[in-house]
Every structure is written in C-alpha cells, then in structure tokens.
Amino acid sequence: MWCLATGRRVSTILLSPPYLRDSSCSLLSSLGKNNGGRKRFSNIAGGVHHDEDGLVNPSVEINFTQHLINGQFVDAASGKTFPTYDPRNGEVIAQVAEGDEEDINRAVAAARKAFDEGPWPRMTAYERCKILLRFADLVEKNSKEIAALESWNSGKPYYSQSLGFEIPMLIRLFRYYAGWADKIHGMTVQADGKYNVQTLHEPIGVAGQILPWNFPLLMFAWKVGPALACGNTLVLKPSELTPLTALYAANLLHEAGLPPGVLNVVPGFGAAGSAIATHMDVDKVAFTGSTETGKIIMESAAKSNLKAVTLELGGKSPFIVCEDADIDDAVANAHDALFFNQGQVCYAGSRTYVHERLYDEFVEKARALALRRVIGDPFKHGVQHGPQIDSKQFEKILAYIRSGIESNAKLECGGQQFGNKGYFIHPTVFSDVQDDMLIAKDEIFGPVQSILKFKDNDEVIRRANATNFGLTAGVFTKSLETANTMTRALKAGTVYVNCYGLVDAAIPYGGYKMSGIGREKGIYSLHNYLQVKAAVTPLKNPAWL
C-alpha cells in the first residue's frame, strides 16, 4: 500500500494493491508450475532475441512458483495464485501461489517441528557451515540464470548490477556467514562465590522474515544467512512484487543439503505478512520495508507473544559536500548515491547539501551527469537505469516531481516518463530545494535528486539531523577534523566519508530513530538470531576461583 507522504519499498503486511488482482490481465498460467510446466526464453549473451517492443527476452526458466513448505513445493491451501510482472512493460511473467494465514500456519508448523525434532540445530556447526558453502557454490554455478530472473522481476540492470554486483555479493554473504557458523560460542563468567558460570548462545527458534522488493536476493542473504548459521528454522515471505528469486534460491539451499522444514517460503500479500507477525509460535520477526509497516509489525509482535523484532526501515539520508571537497568526486558519488537501482534504495543520498561556494558548479555538473545516464532495457549492454518496480511506485514518484515543481524548486532535468511503455522515469535533478519541501522531507524512493545549499558546518549538521530518519549519511571533505566532527555529530547508523554506499558482508547496517531497530550484516547480525542463557552450578572444594 502506497501514499505520497510515506510510500517506499514494502513487503506488505497491509491490504494488497487492487491492480495486482486485476482479472483482466493476460495470465501466463502455464509458466512456473512445479509440476513440470516451464518456459525457456532466448539467450541473453548469444543469439539475442527481442520481443515486438525491442525488449530482450531473458534466458531463464520459471520453475518455482509454488510455496516451499517442509521441503516440498505445494499450492496455496486456497488454490489461489497472483500474477508477478515485468516492470519493463507491465506484462505478466508468471502466476505465483498466493499464501494466507493457513499457509503460514503450515509453514510455521514445519519450521517448529524441524527446530524441535529435526537435525538442523543438532548437527555440528561445521556441518551447517558446509551446507551454506555448498549453496554459495551452487549460486555461483547458476549465476547467469539467477541474475536474469532477478532483473526480469525487478527491472534492475542485468550486466552491471544483478550479474556484476548482486550475485557476487549474495555468494560472499553466504560464505561469510558459513564462516561464522562454527565460531558462535559463549563465555565463562567469574562470579562472586563458589560457582561455575557459563553463558550459552542458543538459536532463538522459529524466525519469521519479510523481505522487500528492491533487493530480493541481497535481503535474502542478509536475513537467511545469519539465521541459518545460528541454527534457526525459518518462515520467509518474499515481496509479492518480486517472489521468484527467493523461491529459486530456496530450492538451491535444499539441493545443497538443507533438511526439510528448515527454510519455508510463502509468497503472498498482507494476510501472509500479518500471519507471521502475529503468530504465537514464531519466536522472532525480521522485516525490511517502510517505517509505517514496521510500526504495525512491532505492535503485532508485542500483542501476540512479544516476539523479538528486527526492523530495517526508511531513510532520507544527507549527502554533505563541504567547501573543501573534491567536487568531481563528490558529484560522481552523489549521482550513484541517488540513482543506483533507479533510486529505489533505502540508503539513497536523497538530500544533497552543497556548500554555497561550490553550489552552482555542483548543480551544473550533477545535471550533466544525470543527462548522460543511460536508461533503457536492463538486459542490454551499457544500460545503467531500468524501470521503477510497478505502476504505483511510478505514479508516486511523478507526484513528488510535480510537488517539487509546485513548491518552486528548479527542475534542472528529467521529470517525466521515458518511452511509452513500462515504468521508466528520466533521472531527475532539482536545485533551489528548501528543507520544508516534500521532496526534501519524504522518502521518494525514486530517481529524484534534491540539491540544497548551506553556509557552514554547524548549520548543515543541524539541518541534516532535523529528520525522523537516521539510516545513512555521507560527508565529502579534505579535512580530517571536519570528517571526525561530522562522523560523530550526524545521527545515522552509517556515515561514509569521501565514499558512499559501500556494501560489505562485515559492515553492520541499520538505523537510528525511525530508520529501524537492530543491525544486519557483520557479527552484529548474529545477535538477532541468538539467545543468551546463563548456566550456573555450585563448586565444592574448587582448586581455584
């Protein structure tokens, strides 16, 4: 569900958008059934084929569209399916099983049995490590097919992003968490008295995970990787907009040796997400999405069984270009910080603060760079910028652009649809933006760069912190003193200095304020899926204390 003031990427826990259920859509009902129905499309790299609109036909089979419960692909209990779309043209890719409360109940029951009675939490950590490593090897072996599926369902550039960045990072993340599996341990504690005290780090149990649509595979790795390394079992709901790669990856995990019931995947809309958040037998829920939906999940968790909650939510991140910054470096980084993934990034540097001495030159160079950005079919070589995810997001972004124009911000370039099919929007740059404008306050989640002017560092720190969000910040300066001052003063979970958006398996990620609770990636992500138990026994006649 979207609204102008709050919309962003969401694996919905609310009511599903009605357009996704339009019965007038042409349905490719033969695609994606796990009973053998599949379709092969032409090769991307060699002998490229195009459809009548000139779009490249991806080379990928749709083999997995049902729920994965207890190691088996099964239809929804209701028998319902929903269409998943190609954002390049709005056409249906496949029909996917539509989960609801009954399907979540079946998945939770499987996960609970696998945790309470199955081998996963009882096998050695090294055995779990080897399964995760085998999965990473399988992803590497099938990388082109997975990348094609990701780009087809989400619209992101195939060569530079899905294949060139996200698949390698998926592999790296799972190998990273595989390495942690046999290094999770407690401590021996010195007590005041004749006692032997140990802390045990135990898996939390059944974890529910709700993924967003903007980075389906990376968020799969961020959540599934640490949870499995710690010995938990999972019920995962991918976004209803991008369900295909989570199902594909889950099948590879089982091929790698994951026992039945350990990972259960249930695509669906709000009913499925709500059932996870409220379920009395789910011990923990992790969600990436909007702040508004995150509040609902937190409330549902509290009202049910007070389950643990991890939330990675919205952002409106400041990107600060100081008076002494290397302007060309700052322009290039600000461009990538905003336009990467069509602007559909939670950490996007969407408030670009530029010192008044550099402002005019920065704006001109930012405009020129945006005009050179290559937009088009994400399956074509050289394309940097694909479509937005769907018509709702497309219309929301255009509404924000109209708001910026009506607020008297200066439209430097862009601001309209690219082409006449699909959900493409020209990279858009606004100058003369003021802090009280909607385009400077709200998370647009699209390719709209807002450039603001400041006079001194104290002023920009105050303005940068004047938001309910606190996910990320960027600072460009040649002064170590300025860098140190701003790193400590900015209220954000990550502060980048003279770089932006580095994604690394070891770097923790999360927000201050309404940008979320907890951290993902790195050693900190393991804490989300472990409980600490103190074990105390008396000592009689100890040789030492």
Coordinates of C-alpha atoms in Angstrom, one line a residue:
M1 CA 0.0 0.0 0.0
W2 CA 1.4 3.4 -1.0
C3 CA 0.8 7.0 -0.1
L4 CA 2.6 10.1 -1.3
A5 CA 3.9 11.0 2.1
T6 CA 5.2 7.6 3.2
G7 CA 5.5 5.2 0.3
R8 CA 8.6 3.1 -0.3
R9 CA 9.5 -0.5 -0.8
V10 CA 7.3 -2.8 1.2
S11 CA 6.7 -6.4 1.6
T12 CA 3.2 -5.7 2.6
I13 CA 1.5 -6.6 5.8
L14 CA -1.4 -4.4 4.7
L15 CA -4.1 -4.9 2.1
S16 CA -2.7 -5.8 -1.3
P17 CA -2.9 -3.2 -4.1
P18 CA -6.1 -3.9 -6.2
Y19 CA -4.3 -3.6 -9.5
L20 CA -2.3 -6.7 -8.7
R21 CA -5.6 -8.7 -8.7
D22 CA -6.9 -7.4 -12.0
S23 CA -8.7 -10.3 -13.6
S24 CA -8.4 -8.6 -17.0
C25 CA -4.7 -9.2 -17.1
S26 CA -3.5 -11.8 -19.6
L27 CA -2.2 -14.6 -17.5
L28 CA 0.7 -16.9 -18.4
S29 CA -0.9 -19.7 -16.5
S30 CA 1.4 -22.3 -18.0
L31 CA 4.6 -20.7 -16.5
G32 CA 6.2 -21.5 -13.3
K33 CA 4.4 -24.6 -12.1
N34 CA 6.5 -27.1 -10.3
N35 CA 4.6 -30.0 -11.8
G36 CA 6.8 -29.7 -14.9
G37 CA 5.3 -26.6 -16.7
R38 CA 8.1 -24.3 -17.6
K39 CA 9.2 -22.0 -20.4
R40 CA 12.6 -21.3 -21.9
F41 CA 13.5 -17.9 -23.3
S42 CA 16.2 -17.0 -25.6
N43 CA 19.8 -16.5 -24.6
I44 CA 20.9 -13.1 -23.4
A45 CA 24.6 -13.2 -24.4
G46 CA 24.5 -15.1 -27.7
G47 CA 21.9 -15.1 -30.4
V48 CA 19.9 -12.3 -28.7
H49 CA 16.2 -12.3 -29.4
H50 CA 13.8 -9.4 -28.8
D51 CA 10.0 -9.1 -28.5
E52 CA 7.9 -6.8 -30.7
D53 CA 8.8 -3.8 -28.4
G54 CA 12.5 -4.5 -28.9
L55 CA 13.0 -5.8 -25.4
V56 CA 15.4 -8.7 -24.8
N57 CA 13.8 -11.9 -23.9
P58 CA 15.5 -13.2 -20.7
S59 CA 17.1 -16.6 -20.8
V60 CA 15.6 -18.2 -17.7
E61 CA 13.1 -20.9 -16.9
I62 CA 10.3 -20.2 -14.4
N63 CA 10.3 -23.5 -12.5
F64 CA 9.4 -22.4 -8.9
T65 CA 6.1 -20.5 -8.3
Q66 CA 4.6 -22.6 -5.5
H67 CA 5.1 -22.4 -1.8
L68 CA 8.0 -24.2 -0.4
I69 CA 6.9 -25.9 2.9
N70 CA 8.6 -28.8 4.6
G71 CA 10.9 -29.4 1.7
Q72 CA 8.1 -29.7 -0.9
F73 CA 6.7 -27.2 -3.4
V74 CA 3.0 -27.1 -2.9
D75 CA 0.0 -25.0 -4.0
A76 CA -1.6 -22.5 -1.7
A77 CA -4.2 -24.0 0.6
S78 CA -6.8 -21.8 -1.1
G79 CA -5.6 -22.7 -4.5
K80 CA -5.2 -19.0 -5.3
T81 CA -2.4 -17.5 -7.4
F82 CA -1.4 -14.0 -8.3
P83 CA 0.5 -12.5 -11.2
T84 CA 4.0 -11.2 -11.0
Y85 CA 5.0 -8.6 -13.6
D86 CA 7.8 -7.5 -15.8
P87 CA 8.3 -3.7 -15.0
R88 CA 9.7 -3.1 -18.4
N89 CA 6.3 -3.4 -20.0
G90 CA 3.8 -4.3 -17.2
E91 CA 3.2 -7.7 -18.7
V92 CA 2.7 -10.9 -16.6
I93 CA 5.7 -13.1 -16.1
A94 CA 4.1 -15.9 -14.2
Q95 CA 1.4 -16.9 -11.7
V96 CA 2.6 -17.5 -8.2
A97 CA 0.9 -19.3 -5.3
E98 CA -0.9 -16.8 -3.0
G99 CA -0.3 -17.5 0.6
D100 CA -2.5 -16.5 3.5
E101 CA -2.9 -17.4 7.2
E102 CA -3.4 -21.1 6.6
D103 CA -0.3 -21.4 4.5
I104 CA 1.7 -19.5 7.2
N105 CA 0.3 -21.9 9.8
R106 CA 1.5 -24.9 7.7
A107 CA 4.9 -23.3 7.3
V108 CA 5.3 -22.4 10.9
A109 CA 4.3 -26.0 11.9
A110 CA 7.0 -27.4 9.6
A111 CA 9.6 -24.9 10.9
R112 CA 8.7 -25.7 14.5
K113 CA 9.0 -29.4 14.0
A114 CA 12.3 -29.0 12.2
F115 CA 13.6 -27.0 15.1
D116 CA 12.2 -29.1 18.0
E117 CA 12.8 -32.5 16.4
G118 CA 14.9 -32.2 13.3
P119 CA 18.6 -32.4 12.7
W120 CA 19.4 -28.7 11.8
P121 CA 20.0 -27.3 15.3
R122 CA 21.5 -30.6 16.4
M123 CA 24.1 -31.1 13.7
T124 CA 27.6 -29.8 14.2
A125 CA 28.2 -26.1 13.3
Y126 CA 30.8 -27.3 10.8
E127 CA 28.1 -29.4 9.0
R128 CA 25.9 -26.3 8.8
C129 CA 28.9 -24.4 7.5
K130 CA 29.4 -26.9 4.7
I131 CA 25.8 -26.7 3.6
L132 CA 25.9 -22.9 3.4
L133 CA 29.2 -23.2 1.4
R134 CA 27.7 -25.7 -1.0
F135 CA 24.8 -23.3 -1.5
A136 CA 27.2 -20.5 -2.4
D137 CA 28.9 -22.8 -4.9
L138 CA 25.5 -23.6 -6.5
V139 CA 24.6 -19.9 -6.8
E140 CA 28.0 -19.3 -8.5
K141 CA 27.3 -22.2 -10.9
N142 CA 23.8 -20.8 -11.7
S143 CA 24.7 -17.1 -11.5
K144 CA 23.5 -16.1 -15.0
E145 CA 20.1 -17.7 -14.6
I146 CA 19.5 -16.2 -11.1
A147 CA 20.7 -12.8 -12.3
A148 CA 18.4 -12.9 -15.3
L149 CA 15.4 -13.8 -13.1
E150 CA 16.3 -11.0 -10.7
S151 CA 16.4 -8.4 -13.4
W152 CA 13.3 -9.7 -15.1
N153 CA 11.2 -9.5 -12.0
S154 CA 12.7 -6.2 -10.6
G155 CA 13.9 -4.2 -13.6
K156 CA 17.5 -3.6 -12.4
P157 CA 20.3 -3.6 -15.0
Y158 CA 21.4 -7.2 -15.7
Y159 CA 25.1 -6.8 -16.5
S160 CA 26.3 -4.1 -14.2
Q161 CA 24.0 -4.8 -11.2
S162 CA 22.3 -8.2 -11.0
L163 CA 25.2 -10.2 -12.5
G164 CA 28.1 -7.9 -11.8
F165 CA 27.3 -6.9 -8.2
E166 CA 24.3 -8.6 -6.5
I167 CA 25.1 -12.2 -7.3
P168 CA 28.7 -11.9 -6.2
M169 CA 27.6 -10.2 -3.0
L170 CA 25.0 -12.9 -2.4
I171 CA 27.7 -15.5 -2.7
R172 CA 30.1 -13.5 -0.5
L173 CA 27.5 -13.1 2.2
F174 CA 26.7 -16.8 2.5
R175 CA 30.3 -17.7 2.6
Y176 CA 30.8 -15.1 5.2
Y177 CA 28.0 -16.5 7.4
A178 CA 29.2 -20.0 6.7
G179 CA 32.5 -19.0 8.3
W180 CA 30.7 -17.8 11.4
A181 CA 28.7 -21.0 11.9
D182 CA 31.3 -22.8 14.0
K183 CA 32.6 -19.7 15.8
I184 CA 29.5 -18.9 17.8
H185 CA 30.2 -19.5 21.5
G186 CA 29.5 -18.2 25.0
M187 CA 31.8 -17.3 27.9
T188 CA 33.0 -18.4 31.2
V189 CA 31.9 -15.8 33.8
Q190 CA 33.7 -15.1 37.1
A191 CA 31.1 -15.0 39.8
D192 CA 31.5 -13.8 43.4
G193 CA 31.4 -17.2 45.1
K194 CA 31.9 -20.9 44.5
Y195 CA 30.1 -21.3 41.3
N196 CA 30.8 -22.3 37.7
V197 CA 29.0 -19.9 35.4
Q198 CA 28.8 -20.2 31.7
T199 CA 26.9 -18.3 29.0
L200 CA 25.4 -20.3 26.2
H201 CA 24.5 -18.7 22.9
E202 CA 21.4 -20.6 21.6
P203 CA 19.4 -20.3 18.4
I204 CA 16.3 -18.3 19.0
G205 CA 13.9 -20.9 17.3
V206 CA 11.5 -20.2 14.5
A207 CA 12.2 -16.9 12.8
G208 CA 9.8 -15.1 10.5
Q209 CA 11.3 -12.9 7.8
I210 CA 9.6 -10.5 5.5
L211 CA 11.6 -9.2 2.5
P212 CA 11.3 -6.1 0.4
W213 CA 11.2 -5.9 -3.4
N214 CA 14.1 -3.6 -4.1
F215 CA 16.9 -6.1 -3.4
P216 CA 15.2 -9.5 -3.2
L217 CA 18.4 -11.6 -3.3
L218 CA 20.6 -9.4 -1.1
M219 CA 17.9 -9.2 1.6
F220 CA 17.5 -13.0 1.3
A221 CA 21.2 -13.2 2.2
W222 CA 21.1 -10.6 4.9
K223 CA 18.4 -12.4 6.7
V224 CA 18.6 -16.1 5.8
G225 CA 22.4 -16.3 6.1
P226 CA 22.8 -15.4 9.8
A227 CA 19.6 -17.1 10.9
L228 CA 20.7 -20.4 9.4
A229 CA 24.3 -20.1 10.6
C230 CA 22.9 -19.8 14.1
G231 CA 20.9 -22.9 13.8
N232 CA 17.4 -21.5 13.5
T233 CA 14.5 -22.5 11.3
L234 CA 12.6 -20.0 9.1
V235 CA 9.4 -18.9 7.5
L236 CA 10.1 -16.4 4.8
K237 CA 7.7 -14.1 2.9
P238 CA 9.2 -12.5 -0.2
S239 CA 7.7 -9.4 -1.6
E240 CA 4.6 -10.0 -3.7
L241 CA 6.3 -7.9 -6.4
T242 CA 9.5 -9.9 -6.6
P243 CA 8.9 -13.5 -5.4
L244 CA 10.7 -15.5 -8.0
T245 CA 14.4 -15.4 -6.9
A246 CA 13.6 -16.3 -3.3
L247 CA 11.9 -19.5 -4.4
Y248 CA 14.8 -20.3 -6.8
A249 CA 17.4 -19.7 -4.1
A250 CA 15.5 -21.7 -1.5
N251 CA 15.4 -24.6 -3.9
L252 CA 19.2 -24.4 -4.3
L253 CA 19.6 -24.4 -0.5
H254 CA 17.7 -27.7 -0.4
E255 CA 19.9 -29.0 -3.2
A256 CA 22.9 -28.1 -1.0
G257 CA 21.6 -30.4 1.7
L258 CA 19.3 -28.2 3.9
P259 CA 16.9 -30.5 5.8
P260 CA 13.1 -30.3 5.1
G261 CA 11.3 -27.7 7.2
V262 CA 14.3 -25.5 8.0
L263 CA 13.5 -22.9 5.3
N264 CA 9.9 -22.4 4.3
V265 CA 8.9 -19.8 1.7
V266 CA 5.4 -18.5 1.3
P267 CA 4.7 -15.7 -1.2
G268 CA 1.7 -13.6 -0.7
F269 CA 0.2 -10.2 0.3
G270 CA -0.8 -8.6 3.5
A271 CA -2.5 -11.7 5.0
A272 CA 0.7 -13.7 4.9
G273 CA 2.8 -10.9 6.4
S274 CA 0.3 -10.3 9.2
A275 CA 0.1 -14.0 10.0
I276 CA 3.9 -14.1 10.5
A277 CA 3.9 -11.0 12.8
T278 CA 1.0 -12.2 14.9
H279 CA 1.8 -16.0 15.1
M280 CA 2.2 -17.3 18.6
D281 CA 4.7 -19.9 17.6
V282 CA 7.1 -17.6 15.7
D283 CA 9.9 -16.5 18.1
K284 CA 11.3 -13.6 16.1
V285 CA 10.4 -11.5 13.2
A286 CA 12.7 -9.5 10.9
F287 CA 11.3 -7.0 8.4
T288 CA 12.8 -4.6 5.8
G289 CA 10.3 -2.1 4.4
S290 CA 8.5 1.1 5.3
T291 CA 8.5 2.8 8.7
E292 CA 4.8 2.7 8.8
T293 CA 4.6 -1.0 8.2
G294 CA 7.4 -1.6 10.6
K295 CA 5.3 0.1 13.4
I296 CA 2.4 -2.3 12.6
I297 CA 4.7 -5.3 12.8
M298 CA 6.2 -4.2 16.1
E299 CA 2.7 -3.7 17.5
S300 CA 1.6 -7.1 16.3
A301 CA 4.7 -8.8 17.8
A302 CA 4.0 -7.1 21.1
K303 CA 0.3 -8.0 21.1
S304 CA 1.0 -11.7 20.3
N305 CA 3.8 -13.4 22.1
L306 CA 6.2 -10.4 22.5
K307 CA 8.5 -11.9 19.8
A308 CA 11.8 -10.3 19.2
V309 CA 11.8 -7.8 16.3
T310 CA 14.5 -6.5 13.9
L311 CA 13.4 -3.7 11.6
E312 CA 15.3 -2.0 8.7
L313 CA 13.1 0.9 7.7
G314 CA 13.1 4.2 5.8
G315 CA 15.7 6.8 5.2
K316 CA 16.2 10.3 4.0
S317 CA 19.9 10.4 4.1
P318 CA 22.0 13.6 3.9
F319 CA 24.9 13.8 1.4
I320 CA 27.1 16.7 2.5
V321 CA 29.6 18.3 0.2
C322 CA 31.9 20.6 2.2
E323 CA 33.6 23.7 1.0
D324 CA 37.0 21.9 0.5
A325 CA 35.6 18.8 -1.2
D326 CA 36.9 17.4 -4.5
I327 CA 33.9 18.5 -6.5
D328 CA 34.2 16.0 -9.3
D329 CA 34.5 13.1 -6.9
A330 CA 31.5 14.4 -4.9
V331 CA 29.3 14.8 -8.0
A332 CA 30.0 11.3 -9.1
N333 CA 29.4 9.8 -5.7
A334 CA 26.2 11.9 -5.2
H335 CA 25.0 10.6 -8.5
D336 CA 25.5 7.0 -7.7
A337 CA 24.2 7.5 -4.1
L338 CA 20.8 8.6 -5.5
F339 CA 20.3 7.0 -8.9
F340 CA 21.6 3.5 -8.2
N341 CA 18.8 0.9 -8.6
Q342 CA 16.6 3.6 -10.1
G343 CA 16.7 5.5 -6.7
Q344 CA 14.9 2.5 -5.0
V345 CA 17.5 2.3 -2.2
C346 CA 16.8 2.8 1.5
Y347 CA 20.3 4.5 2.0
A348 CA 19.9 6.8 -1.0
G349 CA 21.6 10.1 -0.5
S350 CA 18.4 11.9 -1.2
R351 CA 19.2 15.3 0.5
T352 CA 22.3 16.6 -1.3
Y353 CA 23.7 19.5 0.8
V354 CA 26.3 21.5 -1.1
H355 CA 28.4 24.4 0.3
E356 CA 27.3 27.7 -1.2
R357 CA 30.8 28.3 -2.7
L358 CA 30.5 25.1 -4.8
Y359 CA 26.8 25.1 -5.3
D360 CA 26.4 26.4 -8.8
E361 CA 29.2 24.4 -10.3
F362 CA 28.0 21.3 -8.5
V363 CA 24.4 21.7 -9.8
E364 CA 25.6 22.1 -13.4
K365 CA 27.9 19.0 -13.2
A366 CA 25.1 17.0 -11.5
R367 CA 22.7 17.9 -14.2
A368 CA 25.1 17.0 -17.0
L369 CA 25.9 13.6 -15.4
A370 CA 22.1 12.8 -15.0
L371 CA 21.6 13.7 -18.6
R372 CA 24.3 11.2 -19.6
R373 CA 22.9 8.3 -17.6
V374 CA 21.8 5.5 -20.0
I375 CA 18.2 4.5 -19.5
G376 CA 16.5 1.6 -21.2
D377 CA 16.0 -2.2 -21.3
P378 CA 18.0 -3.5 -18.3
F379 CA 19.0 -6.6 -20.3
K380 CA 21.0 -4.5 -22.8
H381 CA 24.7 -3.8 -22.5
G382 CA 25.6 -0.4 -21.3
V383 CA 22.2 0.4 -19.7
Q384 CA 22.6 2.0 -16.2
H385 CA 19.0 2.7 -15.4
G386 CA 15.9 0.5 -15.8
P387 CA 12.2 0.9 -14.9
Q388 CA 10.7 1.5 -11.5
I389 CA 9.2 -1.5 -9.9
D390 CA 5.5 -1.0 -10.7
S391 CA 2.8 1.5 -11.7
K392 CA 2.1 2.5 -8.0
Q393 CA 5.7 3.5 -7.5
F394 CA 5.9 5.1 -10.9
E395 CA 2.9 7.3 -10.2
K396 CA 4.1 8.2 -6.7
I397 CA 7.5 9.4 -8.0
L398 CA 5.8 11.5 -10.7
A399 CA 3.5 13.0 -8.0
Y400 CA 6.6 14.0 -5.9
I401 CA 8.2 15.6 -9.0
R402 CA 5.0 17.7 -9.6
S403 CA 5.2 18.6 -5.9
G404 CA 8.7 19.9 -6.3
I405 CA 7.8 22.0 -9.3
E406 CA 4.8 23.4 -7.5
S407 CA 7.0 24.3 -4.5
N408 CA 9.2 26.4 -6.8
A409 CA 12.2 24.1 -6.7
K410 CA 14.1 24.4 -10.1
L411 CA 13.8 21.4 -12.3
E412 CA 17.2 21.0 -13.9
C413 CA 16.5 17.9 -15.9
G414 CA 14.2 14.9 -16.1
G415 CA 10.8 14.9 -14.5
Q416 CA 8.9 12.8 -17.0
Q417 CA 8.4 9.3 -18.3
F418 CA 10.9 7.7 -20.6
G419 CA 9.3 6.0 -23.5
N420 CA 5.6 5.0 -23.7
K421 CA 5.7 1.5 -22.1
G422 CA 6.7 0.2 -18.7
Y423 CA 7.6 2.3 -15.7
F424 CA 10.7 4.2 -16.8
I425 CA 11.4 7.7 -15.4
H426 CA 14.1 10.0 -16.6
P427 CA 16.8 10.8 -13.9
T428 CA 15.6 14.0 -12.3
V429 CA 17.6 16.8 -10.7
F430 CA 16.1 19.7 -8.6
S431 CA 18.1 22.7 -7.4
D432 CA 17.0 25.6 -5.1
V433 CA 15.4 23.0 -2.8
Q434 CA 14.4 24.1 0.7
D435 CA 14.1 21.9 3.8
D436 CA 10.4 22.3 4.1
M437 CA 9.6 20.9 0.6
L438 CA 8.1 17.4 0.4
I439 CA 10.9 16.4 -1.9
A440 CA 13.4 17.3 0.8
K441 CA 11.4 15.7 3.7
D442 CA 9.8 12.5 2.4
E443 CA 11.4 9.3 1.2
I444 CA 10.6 9.3 -2.5
F445 CA 12.3 6.0 -3.3
G446 CA 12.9 7.0 -6.9
P447 CA 15.4 8.8 -9.3
V448 CA 14.9 12.4 -7.9
Q449 CA 18.0 14.3 -6.7
S450 CA 17.3 17.3 -4.4
I451 CA 20.2 19.7 -4.1
L452 CA 20.2 22.1 -1.2
K453 CA 22.6 24.9 -0.2
F454 CA 24.4 25.5 3.1
K455 CA 26.8 28.1 4.6
D456 CA 28.8 26.4 7.4
N457 CA 29.3 23.1 9.0
D458 CA 27.3 23.8 12.2
E459 CA 24.3 24.7 10.1
V460 CA 24.4 21.7 7.8
I461 CA 24.8 19.3 10.8
R462 CA 21.7 20.8 12.4
R463 CA 19.7 20.6 9.2
A464 CA 20.9 17.1 8.3
N465 CA 19.8 15.8 11.7
A466 CA 16.4 17.5 11.5
T467 CA 14.5 14.4 10.3
N468 CA 12.8 11.4 11.8
F469 CA 15.1 9.1 9.9
G470 CA 18.7 8.2 10.6
L471 CA 19.9 5.4 8.3
T472 CA 22.9 6.8 6.4
A473 CA 24.9 9.9 5.8
G474 CA 27.7 11.0 3.5
V475 CA 30.4 13.6 4.0
F476 CA 32.9 14.9 1.4
T477 CA 35.8 16.9 2.7
K478 CA 39.6 17.0 2.7
S479 CA 39.7 18.0 6.4
L480 CA 40.3 15.2 8.9
E481 CA 38.9 17.5 11.6
T482 CA 35.7 18.1 9.6
A483 CA 35.3 14.4 8.9
N484 CA 35.8 13.4 12.6
T485 CA 33.4 16.1 13.7
M486 CA 30.6 15.2 11.3
T487 CA 31.1 11.4 11.8
R488 CA 30.3 11.9 15.5
A489 CA 27.6 14.6 15.1
L490 CA 25.4 13.0 12.4
K491 CA 22.7 10.8 13.8
A492 CA 22.9 7.9 11.4
G493 CA 23.7 4.2 11.6
T494 CA 26.4 4.6 8.9
V495 CA 28.5 7.6 8.0
Y496 CA 30.5 7.4 4.8
V497 CA 33.5 9.8 4.4
N498 CA 34.6 10.5 0.8
C499 CA 32.8 7.5 -0.4
Y500 CA 29.2 6.3 -0.3
G501 CA 27.1 3.1 -0.3
L502 CA 29.8 0.5 0.3
V503 CA 28.2 -2.9 0.8
D504 CA 30.4 -5.4 2.5
A505 CA 29.5 -8.6 4.4
A506 CA 31.3 -7.4 7.5
I507 CA 30.0 -3.9 7.8
P508 CA 26.9 -3.6 10.1
Y509 CA 23.9 -1.9 8.7
G510 CA 20.9 -0.3 10.4
G511 CA 19.4 3.0 11.5
Y512 CA 18.9 5.5 14.3
K513 CA 15.4 6.9 15.2
M514 CA 12.6 5.7 12.9
S515 CA 15.0 4.0 10.5
G516 CA 14.9 0.8 12.4
I517 CA 15.9 -1.4 15.3
G518 CA 18.9 -3.7 15.3
R519 CA 21.8 -4.2 12.8
E520 CA 22.2 -6.5 9.8
K521 CA 25.4 -7.9 8.3
G522 CA 28.6 -8.4 10.2
I523 CA 28.9 -10.1 13.6
Y524 CA 26.0 -7.9 14.8
S525 CA 23.5 -9.7 12.6
L526 CA 24.2 -12.9 14.5
H527 CA 22.9 -11.3 17.7
N528 CA 19.4 -11.1 16.1
Y529 CA 19.1 -14.8 15.9
L530 CA 20.6 -15.9 19.3
Q531 CA 19.5 -16.0 22.9
V532 CA 21.9 -15.8 25.8
K533 CA 21.4 -18.3 28.6
A534 CA 23.4 -18.3 31.9
A535 CA 24.1 -21.8 33.3
V536 CA 25.1 -21.8 37.0
T537 CA 26.3 -24.8 39.0
P538 CA 27.9 -24.8 42.5
L539 CA 31.5 -25.8 43.0
K540 CA 32.6 -27.9 46.0
N541 CA 36.2 -27.6 47.2
P542 CA 37.3 -25.8 43.9
A543 CA 41.1 -25.8 43.3
W544 CA 40.7 -22.1 42.2
L545 CA 38.1 -19.5 41.6

